[in-house]
Amino acid sequence: MVIKSKRNFPNLPYFYSLIDWKLPTLSRRKSATLKAQTIDDLARAAKKRVPKVVFDYVEGSALDEIGYSRSQRAIRSVQFNTRILRDVSYVDPSEIIFGKKVDLPIVFGPTGYTRLMHHVGEPAVASAASHNNLIYSLSTMGTVSPLELAEAVPDCRRWFQLYVMKNREDSAAIIKQARDSGFEALILTVDTPVGGIRLRDLRNGLTVPPRIRISTVFAIARKPIWWLNLFTTKKLEFAAFRGWTKSLLELAGTIYSPAISFDDINWLQSAWDGPIIVKGVQSVADAKMLADMGVQGIVLSSHGSRQLDRGVPPIEILQDVVKAVGQKMDVFIDGSFMSGQDVYAAIALGAKAVFIGRAYLYGVMADGERGVEKVIELMRRDFINTMALTGNRNLAEVRQTGAILGTK
Ligand SMILES: Cc1cc2nc3c(=O)[nH]c(=O)nc-3n(C[C@H](O)[C@H](O)[C@H](O)COP(=O)(O)O)c2cc1C
């Protein structure tokens, strides 16, 4: 016997209840942001919004770009241990960093020159961080000064990233600006004794500010809105060095000091009384030395593989570093974290929190502050979902349950 459905007259109230009356948004930019389900989706949207030279500056890394994909593979190789039958009706992804709560274990890492990516620049990123009770780090190479950022987003918890410059007085002047503008901690970047060699930037002829060449005319035709914003908003420059009459090359030569050493940490400890976080640590031995010197935190980082190409992926040494120094100081990590699952992997292997870089830059390039909010929303969604599915109600449980690094 063949089973047949019994038919009625069309049920109009039921039909109406299924209609979604929302009008489609007319802004293509907003629509792409709303539809994005991953950071990769936002990166694809970003690529359509900014000139190639800008996108490449963000996405690219050093030389053969081997380190970056290796880091990504290492993070994705992590498998999560799971506990069952634990009540996960409420999960709490917050963490306490230097005595204060953040709502997710992510920190906005320092990235220079943000107004190149979107004319609203650093304040837009800091504003999204602040709305979500997260910390924002301003780079020495920022397009707003420490004071301008503080004035634009006064409620944002903020850290300042420093390069120890050839001339100590230059560093001291910037440290003073940061202190006077309410920055809570200093991040000392130590993986730039010299600049990395980024072939994409060399091939694209990246300059600061962008130069107008014959090819630029075609670039303007392709991304007119980006160029319009460039020409109709304030001058694009490194704010901390306003008034300096040095070329970009001279500036880089001043900022990156090849003579930087452990003595500089001692000097910094005497010049700054708040927490100091050393960024760019890539070995257990160096982490131990810094812990013995009384530094409050480190970021295991290879600068997103934008400096040394073939460093060890930070996630591969995370557990050993946490075991060696985790009782004495906070261990942060960065490089290729592109989802809440990626962040979960680092927390489960013992990190205090994850610094993000390109992830939020894709958001800001795609859609300014709204794009950054979307990055946070996606990371939060996936992180909380992973916490619940692994049976963990807070970060202490995540670390206890742990994870397995696939590459070991
Ligand atoms: C466009 C760009 C600019 C950056 N500028 C700085 C900087 O000025 N100072 C610094 O310490 N790190 C800088 N970084 C490195 C980041 O702080 C971070 O270490 C790296 O981006 C992490 O990798 P991810 O981008 O894959 O998250 C920059 C990274 C990018 C992508």
Short mmCIF file of C-alpha atoms and ligand atoms in Angstrom, two decimals:
data_model
loop_
_atom_site.label_atom_id
_atom_site.label_comp_id
_atom_site.label_asym_id
_atom_site.label_seq_id
_atom_site.Cartn_x
_atom_site.Cartn_y
_atom_site.Cartn_z
CA MET A 1 0.00 0.00 0.00
CA VAL A 2 1.28 3.52 -0.85
CA ILE A 3 0.98 6.04 1.99
CA LYS A 4 -0.53 9.35 0.92
CA SER A 5 -0.70 12.69 2.75
CA LYS A 6 -4.14 13.97 3.54
CA ARG A 7 -4.58 17.46 2.07
CA ASN A 8 -6.44 20.45 3.59
CA PHE A 9 -7.24 23.91 2.27
CA PRO A 10 -4.10 26.11 2.45
CA ASN A 11 -3.59 27.26 6.04
CA LEU A 12 -3.15 31.02 5.50
CA PRO A 13 -2.35 32.04 9.12
CA TYR A 14 0.40 29.40 9.15
CA PHE A 15 1.69 30.67 5.79
CA TYR A 16 1.80 34.29 7.10
CA SER A 17 3.58 33.23 10.28
CA LEU A 18 6.44 31.88 8.15
CA ILE A 19 7.01 35.09 6.19
CA ASP A 20 10.16 36.99 7.21
CA TRP A 21 9.20 40.62 6.57
CA LYS A 22 12.64 42.08 7.24
CA LEU A 23 13.74 44.30 4.33
CA PRO A 24 17.17 43.46 2.95
CA THR A 25 19.82 46.02 3.96
CA LEU A 26 20.83 48.31 1.12
CA SER A 27 24.45 48.68 2.23
CA ARG A 28 26.54 45.89 0.70
CA ARG A 29 29.17 46.46 3.37
CA LYS A 30 26.68 46.02 6.22
CA SER A 31 25.04 43.08 4.54
CA ALA A 32 28.37 41.23 4.17
CA THR A 33 29.12 41.87 7.84
CA LEU A 34 25.72 40.61 8.96
CA LYS A 35 26.08 37.46 6.86
CA ALA A 36 29.66 36.64 7.94
CA GLN A 37 29.90 33.35 9.81
CA THR A 38 33.69 33.23 10.13
CA ILE A 39 36.64 35.62 10.24
CA ASP A 40 37.54 34.26 6.79
CA ASP A 41 34.20 35.61 5.52
CA LEU A 42 35.19 39.02 6.87
CA ALA A 43 38.64 38.72 5.30
CA ARG A 44 36.99 38.08 1.92
CA ALA A 45 34.78 41.15 2.41
CA ALA A 46 37.85 43.17 3.47
CA LYS A 47 39.70 42.24 0.29
CA LYS A 48 36.93 43.88 -1.72
CA ARG A 49 37.10 47.12 0.28
CA VAL A 50 40.78 48.11 0.43
CA PRO A 51 43.58 48.42 -2.15
CA LYS A 52 45.72 45.33 -2.67
CA VAL A 53 48.75 47.01 -1.13
CA VAL A 54 46.82 47.48 2.13
CA PHE A 55 45.32 43.99 2.24
CA ASP A 56 48.72 42.44 1.54
CA TYR A 57 50.33 44.53 4.28
CA VAL A 58 47.88 43.00 6.77
CA GLU A 59 47.71 39.43 5.50
CA GLY A 60 51.33 39.02 4.50
CA SER A 61 54.19 37.73 6.60
CA ALA A 62 57.94 37.46 6.15
CA LEU A 63 59.89 35.93 3.25
CA ASP A 64 58.38 32.61 2.11
CA GLU A 65 55.43 32.92 4.52
CA ILE A 66 56.05 29.38 5.77
CA GLY A 67 55.83 30.19 9.47
CA TYR A 68 52.36 31.64 9.27
CA SER A 69 50.69 28.64 7.67
CA ARG A 70 52.66 26.34 9.97
CA SER A 71 51.31 28.22 13.01
CA GLN A 72 47.80 27.97 11.65
CA ARG A 73 48.18 24.22 11.10
CA ALA A 74 49.61 23.73 14.60
CA ILE A 75 46.64 25.55 16.21
CA ARG A 76 44.16 23.60 14.12
CA SER A 77 45.86 20.32 15.04
CA VAL A 78 44.82 20.78 18.69
CA GLN A 79 42.17 18.29 19.81
CA PHE A 80 39.93 19.08 22.74
CA ASN A 81 39.47 16.76 25.71
CA THR A 82 35.85 16.54 26.81
CA ARG A 83 33.93 16.03 30.06
CA ILE A 84 30.32 14.88 29.98
CA LEU A 85 27.27 15.22 32.19
CA ARG A 86 28.29 18.52 33.71
CA ASP A 87 25.58 21.15 33.89
CA VAL A 88 26.57 23.75 31.28
CA SER A 89 23.36 25.79 31.34
CA TYR A 90 25.57 28.72 32.29
CA VAL A 91 29.14 29.05 31.04
CA ASP A 92 31.41 31.94 32.00
CA PRO A 93 34.17 32.80 29.50
CA SER A 94 35.52 35.73 31.54
CA GLU A 95 39.06 36.01 32.90
CA ILE A 96 40.81 38.24 35.45
CA ILE A 97 43.79 40.06 33.97
CA PHE A 98 45.91 42.21 36.28
CA GLY A 99 43.16 42.24 38.87
CA LYS A 100 40.25 43.20 36.59
CA LYS A 101 37.70 41.17 34.68
CA VAL A 102 37.59 40.88 30.89
CA ASP A 103 34.56 39.24 29.28
CA LEU A 104 36.52 36.93 26.97
CA PRO A 105 40.11 35.67 27.09
CA ILE A 106 41.18 37.82 24.15
CA VAL A 107 43.24 41.02 24.02
CA PHE A 108 43.44 43.36 21.03
CA GLY A 109 47.13 43.13 20.14
CA PRO A 110 49.14 46.12 18.93
CA THR A 111 49.06 46.69 15.18
CA GLY A 112 50.59 49.76 13.61
CA TYR A 113 49.03 52.09 11.11
CA THR A 114 45.37 51.15 11.54
CA ARG A 115 44.00 54.20 9.69
CA LEU A 116 45.50 52.73 6.55
CA MET A 117 43.02 49.85 6.89
CA HIS A 118 39.99 52.05 7.61
CA HIS A 119 39.82 55.80 8.07
CA VAL A 120 38.33 55.50 11.56
CA GLY A 121 41.48 53.72 12.74
CA GLU A 122 42.50 52.77 16.25
CA PRO A 123 39.63 54.52 18.14
CA ALA A 124 37.06 52.36 16.31
CA VAL A 125 38.86 49.18 17.37
CA ALA A 126 39.29 50.45 20.92
CA SER A 127 35.62 51.41 21.05
CA ALA A 128 34.51 47.88 20.07
CA ALA A 129 36.95 46.47 22.65
CA SER A 130 35.53 48.77 25.29
CA HIS A 131 31.86 47.88 24.53
CA ASN A 132 32.76 44.25 25.06
CA ASN A 133 34.86 44.82 28.18
CA LEU A 134 38.11 43.83 26.50
CA ILE A 135 41.60 45.37 26.53
CA TYR A 136 43.01 47.33 23.57
CA SER A 137 46.75 47.71 22.92
CA LEU A 138 47.95 50.78 21.06
CA SER A 139 51.11 50.38 18.97
CA THR A 140 54.05 52.80 19.03
CA MET A 141 53.37 52.92 15.28
CA GLY A 142 49.74 53.96 15.83
CA THR A 143 48.03 56.61 13.76
CA VAL A 144 46.68 58.23 16.91
CA SER A 145 48.80 59.22 19.90
CA PRO A 146 48.25 57.72 23.38
CA LEU A 147 46.51 60.95 24.42
CA GLU A 148 44.24 61.03 21.35
CA LEU A 149 43.18 57.44 21.96
CA ALA A 150 42.46 58.14 25.62
CA GLU A 151 40.39 61.17 24.70
CA ALA A 152 38.46 59.33 21.98
CA VAL A 153 37.64 56.24 24.06
CA PRO A 154 38.17 57.22 27.70
CA ASP A 155 36.51 54.11 29.18
CA CYS A 156 38.64 51.61 27.28
CA ARG A 157 41.14 49.54 29.25
CA ARG A 158 44.35 50.27 27.37
CA TRP A 159 47.90 48.98 27.17
CA PHE A 160 50.72 50.65 25.27
CA GLN A 161 53.17 48.75 23.07
CA LEU A 162 56.70 50.05 23.11
CA TYR A 163 59.85 49.53 21.10
CA VAL A 164 63.02 50.34 23.02
CA MET A 165 64.46 52.91 20.67
CA LYS A 166 68.07 53.66 19.94
CA ASN A 167 67.73 56.89 21.87
CA ARG A 168 66.43 56.13 25.38
CA GLU A 169 65.06 59.66 25.70
CA ASP A 170 62.68 59.00 22.79
CA SER A 171 61.38 55.90 24.59
CA ALA A 172 61.12 57.80 27.88
CA ALA A 173 59.05 60.55 26.20
CA ILE A 174 56.57 58.01 24.81
CA ILE A 175 56.36 56.16 28.13
CA LYS A 176 55.47 59.46 29.80
CA GLN A 177 52.72 60.10 27.24
CA ALA A 178 51.31 56.63 27.91
CA ARG A 179 51.41 57.08 31.69
CA ASP A 180 49.79 60.54 31.51
CA SER A 181 47.05 59.15 29.24
CA GLY A 182 45.97 56.39 31.63
CA PHE A 183 47.59 53.37 29.95
CA GLU A 184 47.63 50.50 32.41
CA ALA A 185 50.47 48.31 31.19
CA LEU A 186 53.42 48.44 28.81
CA ILE A 187 54.02 45.77 26.21
CA LEU A 188 57.66 45.69 25.22
CA THR A 189 58.12 44.14 21.77
CA VAL A 190 61.47 42.37 21.56
CA ASP A 191 61.32 40.46 18.28
CA THR A 192 62.28 43.43 16.11
CA PRO A 193 66.04 43.92 16.52
CA VAL A 194 65.81 44.51 12.76
CA GLY A 195 62.80 44.68 10.47
CA GLY A 196 61.41 41.50 8.84
CA ILE A 197 61.61 41.16 5.06
CA ARG A 198 58.07 41.21 3.71
CA LEU A 199 58.15 40.43 0.04
CA ARG A 200 54.55 41.44 -0.64
CA ASP A 201 55.23 44.96 0.67
CA LEU A 202 58.44 45.22 -1.34
CA ARG A 203 56.72 44.02 -4.51
CA ASN A 204 53.75 46.34 -3.96
CA GLY A 205 56.04 49.29 -3.20
CA LEU A 206 54.31 50.03 0.14
CA THR A 207 55.18 53.49 1.43
CA VAL A 208 53.95 55.58 4.32
CA PRO A 209 51.87 57.54 3.37
CA PRO A 210 50.91 55.80 0.11
CA ARG A 211 52.51 57.48 -2.92
CA ILE A 212 50.44 58.51 -5.92
CA ARG A 213 51.88 56.83 -9.00
CA ILE A 214 50.45 56.04 -12.43
CA SER A 215 49.29 52.67 -11.10
CA THR A 216 47.55 54.48 -8.22
CA VAL A 217 45.08 55.98 -10.67
CA PHE A 218 43.86 52.45 -11.48
CA ALA A 219 43.86 51.59 -7.79
CA ILE A 220 41.64 54.62 -7.09
CA ALA A 221 39.23 53.52 -9.80
CA ARG A 222 38.99 50.08 -8.19
CA LYS A 223 38.49 51.20 -4.55
CA PRO A 224 37.17 54.79 -4.81
CA ILE A 225 35.58 54.87 -1.34
CA TRP A 226 38.82 53.94 0.41
CA TRP A 227 40.72 56.65 -1.48
CA LEU A 228 37.96 59.21 -0.90
CA ASN A 229 38.21 58.51 2.82
CA LEU A 230 42.00 58.88 2.66
CA PHE A 231 41.80 62.29 1.01
CA THR A 232 38.91 63.65 3.07
CA THR A 233 40.04 62.71 6.59
CA LYS A 234 43.03 63.85 8.61
CA LYS A 235 46.57 63.21 7.43
CA LEU A 236 47.80 59.62 7.71
CA GLU A 237 50.89 59.57 9.91
CA PHE A 238 52.56 57.85 12.85
CA ALA A 239 51.13 59.99 15.65
CA ALA A 240 53.83 59.33 18.23
CA PHE A 241 56.39 60.79 15.83
CA ARG A 242 54.47 63.81 14.68
CA GLY A 243 56.77 66.69 13.93
CA TRP A 244 59.76 64.43 13.30
CA THR A 245 61.37 65.18 9.98
CA LYS A 246 62.66 61.67 9.37
CA SER A 247 61.94 59.43 6.39
CA LEU A 248 60.25 56.07 6.94
CA LEU A 249 63.57 54.28 6.61
CA GLU A 250 65.20 56.57 9.15
CA LEU A 251 62.19 56.15 11.43
CA ALA A 252 62.45 52.34 11.30
CA GLY A 253 66.19 52.67 11.98
CA THR A 254 65.37 54.74 15.07
CA ILE A 255 62.57 52.56 16.36
CA TYR A 256 64.18 49.15 15.94
CA SER A 257 67.31 48.83 18.01
CA PRO A 258 69.55 45.85 17.13
CA ALA A 259 71.39 46.42 20.42
CA ILE A 260 68.32 45.69 22.58
CA SER A 261 69.20 43.34 25.48
CA PHE A 262 68.04 42.09 28.87
CA ASP A 263 69.51 45.30 30.37
CA ASP A 264 66.72 47.19 28.61
CA ILE A 265 64.19 45.30 30.70
CA ASN A 266 65.93 46.50 33.85
CA TRP A 267 65.87 50.03 32.49
CA LEU A 268 62.17 49.77 31.63
CA GLN A 269 61.37 48.45 35.12
CA SER A 270 62.94 51.60 36.55
CA ALA A 271 61.08 53.86 34.09
CA TRP A 272 57.56 52.34 34.44
CA ASP A 273 55.88 51.29 37.66
CA GLY A 274 52.90 49.39 36.20
CA PRO A 275 52.83 45.88 34.71
CA ILE A 276 55.33 45.06 31.95
CA ILE A 277 54.55 42.40 29.34
CA VAL A 278 57.34 41.24 27.05
CA LYS A 279 56.07 40.35 23.58
CA GLY A 280 57.95 38.15 21.16
CA VAL A 281 59.19 35.40 23.51
CA GLN A 282 59.91 32.22 21.56
CA SER A 283 61.68 29.88 23.98
CA VAL A 284 61.32 28.36 27.45
CA ALA A 285 64.80 29.60 28.41
CA ASP A 286 63.94 33.26 27.70
CA ALA A 287 60.58 32.92 29.46
CA LYS A 288 62.41 31.67 32.58
CA MET A 289 64.89 34.57 32.49
CA LEU A 290 62.05 37.09 32.24
CA ALA A 291 60.15 35.42 35.08
CA ASP A 292 63.28 35.63 37.25
CA MET A 293 63.53 39.34 36.42
CA GLY A 294 60.02 39.90 37.81
CA VAL A 295 58.26 40.76 34.55
CA GLN A 296 54.46 40.46 34.98
CA GLY A 297 53.62 38.84 31.65
CA ILE A 298 54.93 37.52 28.34
CA VAL A 299 53.39 37.04 24.93
CA LEU A 300 54.60 33.91 23.16
CA SER A 301 54.70 35.40 19.72
CA SER A 302 56.51 35.36 16.44
CA HIS A 303 54.91 38.68 15.47
CA GLY A 304 52.42 36.82 13.29
CA SER A 305 55.49 35.45 11.38
CA ARG A 306 56.07 38.98 10.05
CA GLN A 307 59.63 39.07 11.40
CA LEU A 308 61.39 35.67 11.43
CA ASP A 309 59.70 33.36 8.93
CA ARG A 310 60.60 29.93 10.27
CA GLY A 311 60.23 30.29 14.03
CA VAL A 312 58.63 27.56 16.12
CA PRO A 313 54.83 28.03 16.19
CA PRO A 314 54.15 29.59 19.63
CA ILE A 315 51.40 27.05 20.41
CA GLU A 316 53.98 24.24 20.23
CA ILE A 317 55.92 25.60 23.22
CA LEU A 318 52.92 26.92 25.17
CA GLN A 319 52.53 23.99 27.57
CA ASP A 320 56.25 23.86 28.40
CA VAL A 321 56.36 27.60 29.03
CA VAL A 322 53.26 27.54 31.24
CA LYS A 323 54.75 24.65 33.20
CA ALA A 324 58.02 26.54 33.67
CA VAL A 325 56.75 30.04 34.51
CA GLY A 326 52.95 30.00 34.71
CA GLN A 327 52.97 30.32 38.52
CA LYS A 328 55.12 33.44 38.37
CA MET A 329 53.58 35.43 35.54
CA ASP A 330 50.81 35.56 32.95
CA VAL A 331 51.50 33.74 29.71
CA PHE A 332 49.73 35.19 26.67
CA ILE A 333 50.06 33.94 23.12
CA ASP A 334 49.41 35.18 19.59
CA GLY A 335 49.75 34.33 15.90
CA SER A 336 47.07 32.96 13.55
CA PHE A 337 44.16 32.86 16.00
CA MET A 338 41.13 33.20 13.76
CA SER A 339 38.19 31.75 15.67
CA GLY A 340 36.77 31.05 19.11
CA GLN A 341 37.87 27.45 18.67
CA ASP A 342 41.46 28.60 18.06
CA VAL A 343 41.29 30.70 21.23
CA TYR A 344 39.85 27.72 23.13
CA ALA A 345 42.86 25.62 22.03
CA ALA A 346 45.30 28.08 23.61
CA ILE A 347 43.32 28.42 26.85
CA ALA A 348 43.02 24.64 27.17
CA LEU A 349 46.81 24.39 26.78
CA GLY A 350 47.26 26.87 29.64
CA ALA A 351 47.36 30.41 28.17
CA LYS A 352 45.98 33.31 30.20
CA ALA A 353 44.51 34.91 27.08
CA VAL A 354 45.12 35.25 23.34
CA PHE A 355 46.22 38.44 21.55
CA ILE A 356 44.48 38.87 18.22
CA GLY A 357 45.88 40.90 15.31
CA ARG A 358 44.83 40.17 11.75
CA ALA A 359 41.43 38.86 12.89
CA TYR A 360 40.25 42.30 14.04
CA LEU A 361 42.05 44.07 11.18
CA TYR A 362 39.98 42.02 8.71
CA GLY A 363 36.90 43.21 10.60
CA VAL A 364 37.92 46.87 10.55
CA MET A 365 38.87 46.74 6.85
CA ALA A 366 35.55 45.08 6.01
CA ASP A 367 33.28 47.43 7.93
CA GLY A 368 34.99 49.70 10.47
CA GLU A 369 33.81 49.37 14.06
CA ARG A 370 30.83 47.18 13.07
CA GLY A 371 33.28 44.72 11.52
CA VAL A 372 35.30 44.57 14.74
CA GLU A 373 32.12 44.00 16.75
CA LYS A 374 31.35 41.11 14.40
CA VAL A 375 34.78 39.57 15.01
CA ILE A 376 34.13 39.63 18.75
CA GLU A 377 30.61 38.24 18.29
CA LEU A 378 31.89 35.30 16.20
CA MET A 379 34.76 34.56 18.56
CA ARG A 380 32.42 34.68 21.56
CA ARG A 381 29.83 32.45 19.86
CA ASP A 382 32.34 29.72 18.98
CA PHE A 383 34.26 29.95 22.26
CA ILE A 384 31.14 29.60 24.43
CA ASN A 385 29.77 26.84 22.23
CA THR A 386 33.06 24.92 22.53
CA MET A 387 33.09 25.42 26.30
CA ALA A 388 29.61 23.94 26.58
CA LEU A 389 30.33 21.01 24.25
CA THR A 390 33.52 20.14 26.14
CA GLY A 391 31.62 20.35 29.45
CA ASN A 392 33.46 23.33 30.92
CA ARG A 393 31.77 26.14 32.85
CA ASN A 394 34.71 28.48 33.34
CA LEU A 395 38.29 28.93 32.18
CA ALA A 396 39.76 27.09 35.17
CA GLU A 397 37.79 24.01 34.07
CA VAL A 398 38.86 24.52 30.43
CA ARG A 399 42.51 24.43 31.51
CA GLN A 400 41.92 21.42 33.77
CA THR A 401 40.16 19.47 31.02
CA GLY A 402 42.99 20.41 28.67
CA ALA A 403 43.70 19.55 25.05
CA ILE A 404 46.11 17.53 22.97
CA LEU A 405 48.58 19.17 20.63
CA GLY A 406 48.37 17.16 17.42
CA THR A 407 51.85 17.94 16.18
CA LYS A 408 53.74 16.46 19.18
C1 LIG B 1 49.33 44.95 10.14
C2 LIG B 1 50.05 44.53 11.38
C3 LIG B 1 50.78 45.48 12.09
C4 LIG B 1 51.45 45.10 13.27
N1 LIG B 1 52.10 46.06 13.99
C5 LIG B 1 52.69 45.72 15.18
C6 LIG B 1 53.29 46.71 15.99
O1 LIG B 1 53.30 47.89 15.66
N2 LIG B 1 53.86 46.31 17.15
C7 LIG B 1 53.85 45.00 17.57
O2 LIG B 1 54.38 44.69 18.63
N3 LIG B 1 53.27 44.05 16.82
C8 LIG B 1 52.68 44.38 15.64
N4 LIG B 1 52.07 43.41 14.89
C9 LIG B 1 52.06 42.03 15.37
C10 LIG B 1 50.82 41.76 16.23
O3 LIG B 1 50.85 42.45 17.44
C11 LIG B 1 50.70 40.26 16.53
O4 LIG B 1 51.89 39.80 17.11
C12 LIG B 1 50.35 39.43 15.32
O5 LIG B 1 49.52 40.16 14.45
C13 LIG B 1 49.66 38.15 15.73
O6 LIG B 1 49.31 37.37 14.64
P1 LIG B 1 47.85 37.40 13.96
O7 LIG B 1 47.82 38.69 13.18
O8 LIG B 1 47.84 36.24 13.07
O9 LIG B 1 46.83 37.39 15.04
C14 LIG B 1 51.40 43.76 13.71
C15 LIG B 1 50.66 42.82 12.99
C16 LIG B 1 49.98 43.19 11.85
C17 LIG B 1 49.18 42.16 11.11
#
